[in-house]
PDB file of C-alpha atoms in Angstrom:
ATOM      1  CA  MET A   1      17.890  41.366 -60.610  1.00  0.00           C
ATOM      2  CA  SER A   2      16.317  41.299 -57.206  1.00  0.00           C
ATOM      3  CA  PHE A   3      13.568  43.561 -56.040  1.00  0.00           C
ATOM      4  CA  GLU A   4      15.592  45.775 -53.741  1.00  0.00           C
ATOM      5  CA  LEU A   5      18.512  46.123 -56.158  1.00  0.00           C
ATOM      6  CA  ILE A   6      16.122  47.724 -58.638  1.00  0.00           C
ATOM      7  CA  LEU A   7      14.998  50.136 -55.931  1.00  0.00           C
ATOM      8  CA  PHE A   8      18.642  50.844 -55.085  1.00  0.00           C
ATOM      9  CA  TYR A   9      19.632  51.675 -58.644  1.00  0.00           C
ATOM     10  CA  THR A  10      16.534  53.793 -59.210  1.00  0.00           C
ATOM     11  CA  ALA A  11      17.230  55.835 -56.079  1.00  0.00           C
ATOM     12  CA  SER A  12      20.916  56.106 -57.069  1.00  0.00           C
ATOM     13  CA  ALA A  13      19.976  57.421 -60.492  1.00  0.00           C
ATOM     14  CA  ALA A  14      17.587  59.902 -58.897  1.00  0.00           C
ATOM     15  CA  ALA A  15      20.319  61.092 -56.497  1.00  0.00           C
ATOM     16  CA  LEU A  16      22.880  61.489 -59.291  1.00  0.00           C
ATOM     17  CA  PHE A  17      20.469  63.296 -61.604  1.00  0.00           C
ATOM     18  CA  ALA A  18      19.307  65.663 -58.861  1.00  0.00           C
ATOM     19  CA  THR A  19      22.912  66.397 -57.841  1.00  0.00           C
ATOM     20  CA  VAL A  20      23.985  67.177 -61.392  1.00  0.00           C
ATOM     21  CA  MET A  21      20.984  69.456 -61.766  1.00  0.00           C
ATOM     22  CA  THR A  22      21.907  71.134 -58.458  1.00  0.00           C
ATOM     23  CA  ILE A  23      25.387  72.141 -59.504  1.00  0.00           C
ATOM     24  CA  THR A  24      24.350  73.247 -62.986  1.00  0.00           C
ATOM     25  CA  ARG A  25      21.382  75.503 -62.117  1.00  0.00           C
ATOM     26  CA  LEU A  26      21.894  79.244 -62.437  1.00  0.00           C
ATOM     27  CA  ASN A  27      19.241  80.214 -59.911  1.00  0.00           C
ATOM     28  CA  ALA A  28      19.917  79.359 -56.266  1.00  0.00           C
ATOM     29  CA  ALA A  29      16.261  78.662 -55.455  1.00  0.00           C
ATOM     30  CA  HIS A  30      15.982  76.151 -58.308  1.00  0.00           C
ATOM     31  CA  ALA A  31      19.209  74.463 -57.262  1.00  0.00           C
ATOM     32  CA  LEU A  32      17.868  74.201 -53.714  1.00  0.00           C
ATOM     33  CA  LEU A  33      14.785  72.290 -54.887  1.00  0.00           C
ATOM     34  CA  TYR A  34      17.000  69.774 -56.681  1.00  0.00           C
ATOM     35  CA  LEU A  35      19.334  69.558 -53.681  1.00  0.00           C
ATOM     36  CA  ILE A  36      16.386  68.653 -51.432  1.00  0.00           C
ATOM     37  CA  ALA A  37      15.328  65.984 -53.950  1.00  0.00           C
ATOM     38  CA  SER A  38      18.899  64.651 -53.931  1.00  0.00           C
ATOM     39  CA  LEU A  39      18.940  64.468 -50.120  1.00  0.00           C
ATOM     40  CA  LEU A  40      15.603  62.639 -50.094  1.00  0.00           C
ATOM     41  CA  ALA A  41      16.986  60.150 -52.621  1.00  0.00           C
ATOM     42  CA  VAL A  42      19.995  59.537 -50.375  1.00  0.00           C
ATOM     43  CA  ALA A  43      17.608  59.051 -47.430  1.00  0.00           C
ATOM     44  CA  VAL A  44      15.835  56.302 -49.380  1.00  0.00           C
ATOM     45  CA  LEU A  45      19.243  54.760 -50.080  1.00  0.00           C
ATOM     46  CA  PHE A  46      20.002  54.777 -46.339  1.00  0.00           C
ATOM     47  CA  TYR A  47      16.727  52.998 -45.670  1.00  0.00           C
ATOM     48  CA  LEU A  48      17.548  50.406 -48.318  1.00  0.00           C
ATOM     49  CA  MET A  49      20.964  49.868 -46.760  1.00  0.00           C
ATOM     50  CA  GLY A  50      19.331  48.967 -43.455  1.00  0.00           C
ATOM     51  CA  ALA A  51      19.858  52.256 -41.634  1.00  0.00           C
ATOM     52  CA  PRO A  52      16.326  53.577 -40.948  1.00  0.00           C
ATOM     53  CA  PHE A  53      17.532  55.862 -38.144  1.00  0.00           C
ATOM     54  CA  ALA A  54      20.048  57.583 -40.419  1.00  0.00           C
ATOM     55  CA  ALA A  55      17.369  57.911 -43.099  1.00  0.00           C
ATOM     56  CA  GLY A  56      15.104  59.694 -40.625  1.00  0.00           C
ATOM     57  CA  LEU A  57      17.911  61.992 -39.516  1.00  0.00           C
ATOM     58  CA  GLU A  58      18.740  62.767 -43.139  1.00  0.00           C
ATOM     59  CA  VAL A  59      15.178  63.878 -43.840  1.00  0.00           C
ATOM     60  CA  ILE A  60      14.662  65.774 -40.574  1.00  0.00           C
ATOM     61  CA  ILE A  61      18.034  67.493 -40.199  1.00  0.00           C
ATOM     62  CA  TYR A  62      19.449  67.751 -43.724  1.00  0.00           C
ATOM     63  CA  ALA A  63      16.372  68.175 -45.897  1.00  0.00           C
ATOM     64  CA  GLY A  64      14.488  69.885 -43.084  1.00  0.00           C
ATOM     65  CA  ALA A  65      16.671  72.067 -40.906  1.00  0.00           C
ATOM     66  CA  ILE A  66      19.805  72.770 -42.945  1.00  0.00           C
ATOM     67  CA  MET A  67      17.945  73.443 -46.196  1.00  0.00           C
ATOM     68  CA  VAL A  68      15.626  75.851 -44.353  1.00  0.00           C
ATOM     69  CA  LEU A  69      18.738  77.835 -43.398  1.00  0.00           C
ATOM     70  CA  PHE A  70      19.643  78.053 -47.088  1.00  0.00           C
ATOM     71  CA  VAL A  71      16.112  79.194 -47.949  1.00  0.00           C
ATOM     72  CA  PHE A  72      16.288  81.885 -45.261  1.00  0.00           C
ATOM     73  CA  VAL A  73      19.589  83.222 -46.555  1.00  0.00           C
ATOM     74  CA  ILE A  74      18.518  83.182 -50.210  1.00  0.00           C
ATOM     75  CA  MET A  75      15.385  85.098 -49.283  1.00  0.00           C
ATOM     76  CA  MET A  76      17.332  87.547 -47.087  1.00  0.00           C
ATOM     77  CA  LEU A  77      19.787  88.358 -49.871  1.00  0.00           C
ATOM     78  CA  ASN A  78      16.976  89.624 -52.105  1.00  0.00           C
ATOM     79  CA  MET A  79      15.375  92.421 -50.142  1.00  0.00           C
ATOM     80  CA  GLY A  80      14.662  94.676 -53.112  1.00  0.00           C
ATOM     81  CA  GLN A  81      11.401  96.109 -54.416  1.00  0.00           C
ATOM     82  CA  GLN A  82      11.296  93.536 -57.187  1.00  0.00           C
ATOM     83  CA  THR A  83      11.360  90.667 -54.665  1.00  0.00           C
ATOM     84  CA  VAL A  84       7.706  89.732 -55.113  1.00  0.00           C
ATOM     85  CA  GLU A  85       8.019  89.588 -58.885  1.00  0.00           C
ATOM     86  CA  GLN A  86      11.257  87.637 -58.534  1.00  0.00           C
ATOM     87  CA  GLU A  87       9.733  85.062 -56.215  1.00  0.00           C
ATOM     88  CA  ARG A  88       6.795  84.607 -58.554  1.00  0.00           C
ATOM     89  CA  GLN A  89       9.288  83.982 -61.315  1.00  0.00           C
ATOM     90  CA  TRP A  90      11.341  81.587 -59.143  1.00  0.00           C
ATOM     91  CA  LEU A  91       8.403  79.453 -58.206  1.00  0.00           C
ATOM     92  CA  SER A  92       6.700  79.362 -61.591  1.00  0.00           C
ATOM     93  CA  LEU A  93       5.039  76.112 -62.564  1.00  0.00           C
ATOM     94  CA  GLY A  94       7.782  74.742 -64.819  1.00  0.00           C
ATOM     95  CA  ILE A  95      10.355  74.844 -62.041  1.00  0.00           C
ATOM     96  CA  TRP A  96       8.480  72.376 -59.874  1.00  0.00           C
ATOM     97  CA  ILE A  97       8.266  69.652 -62.492  1.00  0.00           C
ATOM     98  CA  GLY A  98      11.821  68.206 -62.257  1.00  0.00           C
ATOM     99  CA  PRO A  99      12.079  67.962 -58.454  1.00  0.00           C
ATOM    100  CA  SER A 100       8.447  66.810 -58.227  1.00  0.00           C
ATOM    101  CA  ILE A 101       9.069  63.909 -60.591  1.00  0.00           C
ATOM    102  CA  ILE A 102      12.102  62.821 -58.574  1.00  0.00           C
ATOM    103  CA  CYS A 103      10.140  63.076 -55.333  1.00  0.00           C
ATOM    104  CA  LEU A 104       7.258  61.078 -56.818  1.00  0.00           C
ATOM    105  CA  ILE A 105       9.657  58.320 -57.893  1.00  0.00           C
ATOM    106  CA  LEU A 106      11.073  58.257 -54.357  1.00  0.00           C
ATOM    107  CA  LEU A 107       7.578  58.236 -52.851  1.00  0.00           C
ATOM    108  CA  ALA A 108       6.690  55.269 -55.046  1.00  0.00           C
ATOM    109  CA  GLU A 109       9.835  53.505 -53.796  1.00  0.00           C
ATOM    110  CA  VAL A 110       8.978  54.170 -50.160  1.00  0.00           C
ATOM    111  CA  VAL A 111       5.414  52.908 -50.646  1.00  0.00           C
ATOM    112  CA  THR A 112       6.765  49.784 -52.353  1.00  0.00           C
ATOM    113  CA  LEU A 113       9.155  49.254 -49.469  1.00  0.00           C
ATOM    114  CA  LEU A 114       6.446  49.660 -46.857  1.00  0.00           C
ATOM    115  CA  VAL A 115       4.065  47.317 -48.672  1.00  0.00           C
ATOM    116  CA  ASN A 116       6.735  44.636 -49.087  1.00  0.00           C
ATOM    117  CA  ASP A 117       8.146  45.129 -45.616  1.00  0.00           C
ATOM    118  CA  GLU A 118       8.715  41.437 -44.902  1.00  0.00           C
ATOM    119  CA  ARG A 119      10.842  41.049 -48.018  1.00  0.00           C
ATOM    120  CA  ILE A 120      13.422  43.493 -46.683  1.00  0.00           C
ATOM    121  CA  ALA A 121      15.587  41.312 -44.498  1.00  0.00           C
ATOM    122  CA  GLY A 122      15.133  42.115 -40.831  1.00  0.00           C
ATOM    123  CA  ALA A 123      18.530  40.660 -39.934  1.00  0.00           C
ATOM    124  CA  ARG A 124      20.424  43.213 -41.984  1.00  0.00           C
ATOM    125  CA  ILE A 125      18.886  46.285 -40.359  1.00  0.00           C
ATOM    126  CA  VAL A 126      21.052  48.207 -37.910  1.00  0.00           C
ATOM    127  CA  SER A 127      18.387  49.299 -35.454  1.00  0.00           C
ATOM    128  CA  PRO A 128      18.262  52.667 -33.686  1.00  0.00           C
ATOM    129  CA  LYS A 129      18.669  50.722 -30.444  1.00  0.00           C
ATOM    130  CA  MET A 130      22.118  49.512 -31.489  1.00  0.00           C
ATOM    131  CA  VAL A 131      23.069  53.024 -32.542  1.00  0.00           C
ATOM    132  CA  GLY A 132      21.905  54.519 -29.255  1.00  0.00           C
ATOM    133  CA  ALA A 133      23.676  51.909 -27.145  1.00  0.00           C
ATOM    134  CA  LEU A 134      26.934  52.569 -28.976  1.00  0.00           C
ATOM    135  CA  LEU A 135      26.449  56.354 -29.057  1.00  0.00           C
ATOM    136  CA  TYR A 136      26.112  56.709 -25.283  1.00  0.00           C
ATOM    137  CA  GLY A 137      28.661  54.016 -24.564  1.00  0.00           C
ATOM    138  CA  PRO A 138      32.046  54.013 -26.318  1.00  0.00           C
ATOM    139  CA  TYR A 139      31.268  57.192 -28.284  1.00  0.00           C
ATOM    140  CA  LEU A 140      30.200  59.354 -25.351  1.00  0.00           C
ATOM    141  CA  LEU A 141      33.225  61.621 -25.722  1.00  0.00           C
ATOM    142  CA  ALA A 142      32.439  62.134 -29.405  1.00  0.00           C
ATOM    143  CA  VAL A 143      28.897  63.213 -28.454  1.00  0.00           C
ATOM    144  CA  GLU A 144      30.326  65.754 -26.022  1.00  0.00           C
ATOM    145  CA  LEU A 145      32.725  67.041 -28.664  1.00  0.00           C
ATOM    146  CA  ALA A 146      29.859  67.320 -31.166  1.00  0.00           C
ATOM    147  CA  SER A 147      27.905  69.382 -28.657  1.00  0.00           C
ATOM    148  CA  MET A 148      30.946  71.647 -28.209  1.00  0.00           C
ATOM    149  CA  LEU A 149      31.174  72.003 -31.998  1.00  0.00           C
ATOM    150  CA  LEU A 150      27.501  72.970 -32.223  1.00  0.00           C
ATOM    151  CA  LEU A 151      27.964  75.512 -29.440  1.00  0.00           C
ATOM    152  CA  ALA A 152      30.959  76.981 -31.260  1.00  0.00           C
ATOM    153  CA  GLY A 153      28.911  77.099 -34.460  1.00  0.00           C
ATOM    154  CA  LEU A 154      26.071  78.858 -32.637  1.00  0.00           C
ATOM    155  CA  VAL A 155      28.339  81.475 -31.069  1.00  0.00           C
ATOM    156  CA  GLY A 156      30.243  81.972 -34.318  1.00  0.00           C
ATOM    157  CA  ALA A 157      27.090  82.396 -36.396  1.00  0.00           C
ATOM    158  CA  TYR A 158      25.650  84.831 -33.869  1.00  0.00           C
ATOM    159  CA  HIS A 159      28.853  86.842 -33.811  1.00  0.00           C
ATOM    160  CA  LEU A 160      29.173  86.986 -37.599  1.00  0.00           C
ATOM    161  CA  ALA A 161      25.538  87.741 -38.378  1.00  0.00           C
ATOM    162  CA  ARG A 162      25.069  90.562 -35.870  1.00  0.00           C
ATOM    163  CA  PRO A 163      24.148  93.950 -37.388  1.00  0.00           C
ATOM    164  CA  LEU A 164      27.084  96.075 -38.456  1.00  0.00           C
ATOM    165  CA  ASN A 165      27.787  98.771 -35.890  1.00  0.00           C
ATOM    166  CA  GLU A 166      28.855 101.890 -37.777  1.00  0.00           C
ATOM    167  CA  SER A 167      30.455 103.663 -34.803  1.00  0.00           C
ATOM    168  CA  HIS A 168      32.397 100.523 -33.999  1.00  0.00           C
ATOM    169  CA  LEU A 169      33.683 100.420 -37.574  1.00  0.00           C
ATOM    170  CA  HIS A 170      34.812 104.026 -37.346  1.00  0.00           C
ATOM    171  CA  GLU A 171      36.564 103.309 -34.056  1.00  0.00           C
ATOM    172  CA  ASN A 172      38.486 100.573 -35.789  1.00  0.00           C
ATOM    173  CA  ASP A 173      39.370 102.920 -38.646  1.00  0.00           C
ATOM    174  CA  GLU A 174      40.596 105.568 -36.196  1.00  0.00           C
ATOM    175  CA  LYS A 175      42.681 103.026 -34.348  1.00  0.00           C
ATOM    176  CA  ALA A 176      44.160 101.874 -37.638  1.00  0.00           C
ATOM    177  CA  ASP A 177      44.888 105.504 -38.547  1.00  0.00           C
ATOM    178  CA  GLU A 178      46.594 106.133 -35.226  1.00  0.00           C
ATOM    179  CA  GLU A 179      48.731 103.085 -35.650  1.00  0.00           C
TER     180      GLU A 179
ATOM    181  CA  MET B   1      18.091  37.552 -50.272  1.00  0.00           C
ATOM    182  CA  ILE B   2      20.743  39.498 -52.140  1.00  0.00           C
ATOM    183  CA  SER B   3      21.895  42.515 -50.186  1.00  0.00           C
ATOM    184  CA  ILE B   4      23.072  45.686 -51.867  1.00  0.00           C
ATOM    185  CA  PRO B   5      26.710  45.330 -52.973  1.00  0.00           C
ATOM    186  CA  VAL B   6      28.931  47.607 -50.910  1.00  0.00           C
ATOM    187  CA  GLU B   7      31.061  48.468 -53.957  1.00  0.00           C
ATOM    188  CA  HIS B   8      28.112  50.115 -55.661  1.00  0.00           C
ATOM    189  CA  GLY B   9      27.301  52.153 -52.578  1.00  0.00           C
ATOM    190  CA  LEU B  10      30.890  53.331 -52.343  1.00  0.00           C
ATOM    191  CA  LEU B  11      30.983  54.057 -56.075  1.00  0.00           C
ATOM    192  CA  LEU B  12      27.859  56.182 -55.778  1.00  0.00           C
ATOM    193  CA  ALA B  13      29.372  58.000 -52.792  1.00  0.00           C
ATOM    194  CA  THR B  14      32.539  58.678 -54.809  1.00  0.00           C
ATOM    195  CA  ILE B  15      30.609  60.046 -57.772  1.00  0.00           C
ATOM    196  CA  LEU B  16      28.498  62.271 -55.534  1.00  0.00           C
ATOM    197  CA  PHE B  17      31.640  63.515 -53.761  1.00  0.00           C
ATOM    198  CA  CYS B  18      33.294  64.320 -57.101  1.00  0.00           C
ATOM    199  CA  LEU B  19      30.190  66.175 -58.268  1.00  0.00           C
ATOM    200  CA  GLY B  20      30.268  68.227 -55.074  1.00  0.00           C
ATOM    201  CA  LEU B  21      33.985  68.910 -55.516  1.00  0.00           C
ATOM    202  CA  LEU B  22      33.327  69.973 -59.113  1.00  0.00           C
ATOM    203  CA  GLY B  23      30.662  72.344 -57.858  1.00  0.00           C
ATOM    204  CA  VAL B  24      33.055  73.871 -55.295  1.00  0.00           C
ATOM    205  CA  LEU B  25      35.730  74.336 -57.953  1.00  0.00           C
ATOM    206  CA  VAL B  26      33.553  75.588 -60.798  1.00  0.00           C
ATOM    207  CA  ARG B  27      30.835  77.729 -59.227  1.00  0.00           C
ATOM    208  CA  ARG B  28      31.688  81.264 -58.129  1.00  0.00           C
ATOM    209  CA  ASN B  29      28.433  82.015 -56.324  1.00  0.00           C
ATOM    210  CA  ILE B  30      29.183  81.359 -52.652  1.00  0.00           C
ATOM    211  CA  ILE B  31      25.712  79.909 -52.033  1.00  0.00           C
ATOM    212  CA  PHE B  32      26.413  77.262 -54.668  1.00  0.00           C
ATOM    213  CA  VAL B  33      29.796  76.595 -53.104  1.00  0.00           C
ATOM    214  CA  LEU B  34      28.108  75.953 -49.744  1.00  0.00           C
ATOM    215  CA  MET B  35      25.503  73.705 -51.393  1.00  0.00           C
ATOM    216  CA  SER B  36      28.254  71.727 -53.094  1.00  0.00           C
ATOM    217  CA  MET B  37      29.945  71.299 -49.723  1.00  0.00           C
ATOM    218  CA  GLU B  38      26.678  69.894 -48.380  1.00  0.00           C
ATOM    219  CA  ILE B  39      26.701  67.430 -51.285  1.00  0.00           C
ATOM    220  CA  MET B  40      30.233  66.391 -50.335  1.00  0.00           C
ATOM    221  CA  PHE B  41      29.321  65.923 -46.659  1.00  0.00           C
ATOM    222  CA  ASN B  42      26.340  63.904 -47.745  1.00  0.00           C
ATOM    223  CA  ALA B  43      28.483  61.685 -49.970  1.00  0.00           C
ATOM    224  CA  VAL B  44      30.829  61.019 -47.057  1.00  0.00           C
ATOM    225  CA  GLY B  45      27.841  60.088 -44.903  1.00  0.00           C
ATOM    226  CA  LEU B  46      26.670  57.705 -47.624  1.00  0.00           C
ATOM    227  CA  ALA B  47      30.084  56.032 -47.650  1.00  0.00           C
ATOM    228  CA  PHE B  48      29.943  55.580 -43.855  1.00  0.00           C
ATOM    229  CA  ILE B  49      26.431  54.116 -43.947  1.00  0.00           C
ATOM    230  CA  SER B  50      27.476  51.844 -46.790  1.00  0.00           C
ATOM    231  CA  GLY B  51      30.388  50.501 -44.768  1.00  0.00           C
ATOM    232  CA  GLY B  52      28.282  50.164 -41.629  1.00  0.00           C
ATOM    233  CA  SER B  53      25.704  48.210 -43.617  1.00  0.00           C
ATOM    234  CA  ARG B  54      28.381  45.897 -45.015  1.00  0.00           C
ATOM    235  CA  TRP B  55      29.761  44.955 -41.599  1.00  0.00           C
ATOM    236  CA  HIS B  56      26.403  45.217 -39.842  1.00  0.00           C
ATOM    237  CA  GLN B  57      27.782  47.586 -37.242  1.00  0.00           C
ATOM    238  CA  ALA B  58      26.236  50.757 -35.853  1.00  0.00           C
ATOM    239  CA  ASP B  59      29.523  52.693 -36.066  1.00  0.00           C
ATOM    240  CA  GLY B  60      28.749  53.848 -39.599  1.00  0.00           C
ATOM    241  CA  GLN B  61      25.555  55.524 -38.474  1.00  0.00           C
ATOM    242  CA  ILE B  62      27.348  57.166 -35.543  1.00  0.00           C
ATOM    243  CA  MET B  63      29.965  58.595 -37.881  1.00  0.00           C
ATOM    244  CA  PHE B  64      27.122  59.792 -40.091  1.00  0.00           C
ATOM    245  CA  MET B  65      25.607  61.623 -37.129  1.00  0.00           C
ATOM    246  CA  LEU B  66      28.945  63.288 -36.410  1.00  0.00           C
ATOM    247  CA  VAL B  67      29.193  64.338 -40.065  1.00  0.00           C
ATOM    248  CA  LEU B  68      25.663  65.723 -39.751  1.00  0.00           C
ATOM    249  CA  THR B  69      26.689  67.769 -36.711  1.00  0.00           C
ATOM    250  CA  LEU B  70      29.704  69.082 -38.569  1.00  0.00           C
ATOM    251  CA  ALA B  71      27.575  70.003 -41.589  1.00  0.00           C
ATOM    252  CA  ALA B  72      25.083  71.838 -39.395  1.00  0.00           C
ATOM    253  CA  ALA B  73      27.792  73.869 -37.638  1.00  0.00           C
ATOM    254  CA  GLU B  74      29.566  74.543 -40.942  1.00  0.00           C
ATOM    255  CA  VAL B  75      26.446  75.746 -42.703  1.00  0.00           C
ATOM    256  CA  ALA B  76      25.456  78.026 -39.819  1.00  0.00           C
ATOM    257  CA  VAL B  77      28.840  79.773 -39.795  1.00  0.00           C
ATOM    258  CA  GLY B  78      29.098  79.706 -43.601  1.00  0.00           C
ATOM    259  CA  LEU B  79      25.724  81.331 -44.148  1.00  0.00           C
ATOM    260  CA  ALA B  80      26.488  83.967 -41.513  1.00  0.00           C
ATOM    261  CA  LEU B  81      29.650  84.715 -43.508  1.00  0.00           C
ATOM    262  CA  VAL B  82      27.547  84.976 -46.684  1.00  0.00           C
ATOM    263  CA  LEU B  83      25.334  87.578 -44.994  1.00  0.00           C
ATOM    264  CA  GLN B  84      28.389  89.577 -43.884  1.00  0.00           C
ATOM    265  CA  LEU B  85      29.899  89.309 -47.358  1.00  0.00           C
ATOM    266  CA  TYR B  86      26.698  90.591 -48.924  1.00  0.00           C
ATOM    267  CA  LYS B  87      26.449  93.458 -46.443  1.00  0.00           C
ATOM    268  CA  ARG B  88      29.983  94.637 -47.096  1.00  0.00           C
ATOM    269  CA  PHE B  89      30.483  93.950 -50.797  1.00  0.00           C
ATOM    270  CA  LYS B  90      26.882  93.731 -52.129  1.00  0.00           C
ATOM    271  CA  THR B  91      27.775  90.568 -54.003  1.00  0.00           C
ATOM    272  CA  VAL B  92      27.869  86.804 -53.520  1.00  0.00           C
ATOM    273  CA  ASP B  93      30.784  86.317 -55.923  1.00  0.00           C
ATOM    274  CA  ILE B  94      33.680  84.844 -53.954  1.00  0.00           C
ATOM    275  CA  ASP B  95      36.293  86.089 -56.415  1.00  0.00           C
ATOM    276  CA  ILE B  96      35.554  89.645 -55.251  1.00  0.00           C
ATOM    277  CA  VAL B  97      36.797  88.709 -51.792  1.00  0.00           C
ATOM    278  CA  SER B  98      40.160  87.539 -53.103  1.00  0.00           C
ATOM    279  CA  GLU B  99      41.511  90.922 -52.021  1.00  0.00           C
ATOM    280  CA  MET B 100      41.639  89.441 -48.502  1.00  0.00           C
ATOM    281  CA  LYS B 101      44.730  87.434 -49.432  1.00  0.00           C
ATOM    282  CA  GLY B 102      47.979  88.236 -47.717  1.00  0.00           C
TER     283      GLY B 102
END
C-alpha cells in the first residue's frame, strides 16, 4: 500500500470515529469537540485529494467560524448560577483525551505530508489559481447568488435573534383577540 | 504514484452523510440536529472534492465553496431559531415545538 493511501485511510478512520462520537455524545460541548476533530480530519482528506485551498477553507470557515457560532449558542443557553460549575465539569481533563488523540494523529499526518512534500504529486493538485479563475469567470453569477444568500442569512438571523419585545407581543395578542 | 481511488472517497462521503442523517433522525436536541446537518453538508462537500480530484477540475472546489456558504447561512438562521425556541419554551427539545403543526 502506498504512502499516501495509508494517510488517506488513517484520516478516514479518524473522521468516521469522530463523527460517530459526535452523534452519540449526550453533552453538546463534548459533541462539539469531536465535531471539530471530524472537520479537521476531513480537511486533511481534502489536502490529500489535491485540494489545498478547500482544506484551508474547511479549517478557517467550518472548524473556525461556524463552530464558534455553536460554542456561542451553547454557552448562551446556560445562563444559570451553576454555569461556572457546569463549565468546569464540561471541560474536565478526561473529555479532552479523545479529540486530542484524533488531532494529534492528524497533526502527525500533516507533518508527514509537509516533510515528504515532493512525494505528493504536483500534477494532481488543483491549485487555488485554477479555482479563482473559474470562480470569477463562468461561476460569477453563483458568487453573486451566494452573496445574496449570506445577506439573507444575516438579515434573517438578526431578525430572529432580536430581544423579545413584550409590548409588541401584547399588541399581537390584542389584534388576535379583536379578530 | 497511485492516487486515492475516487470510489473510496465517495464511499466515505456516503457513510458520513448517513451518519449525519441518522443524527438528524435520532437526536431530539435541536443543537445536535444542527450539528448533524453540518456533518451532512460536510459529507456533500467531500463528495464534490472527491469528484473534482478525480477529473482534475476546479469545479468540485467551487461547489464546495457554495456548500460552505449555504452551511454558514443555514447555521446562522438555525442558531437564531434555537435562541428564540429557548426563550419561548425554555427547552431545546424539538418535539415540544410539534404543536406548531397545522
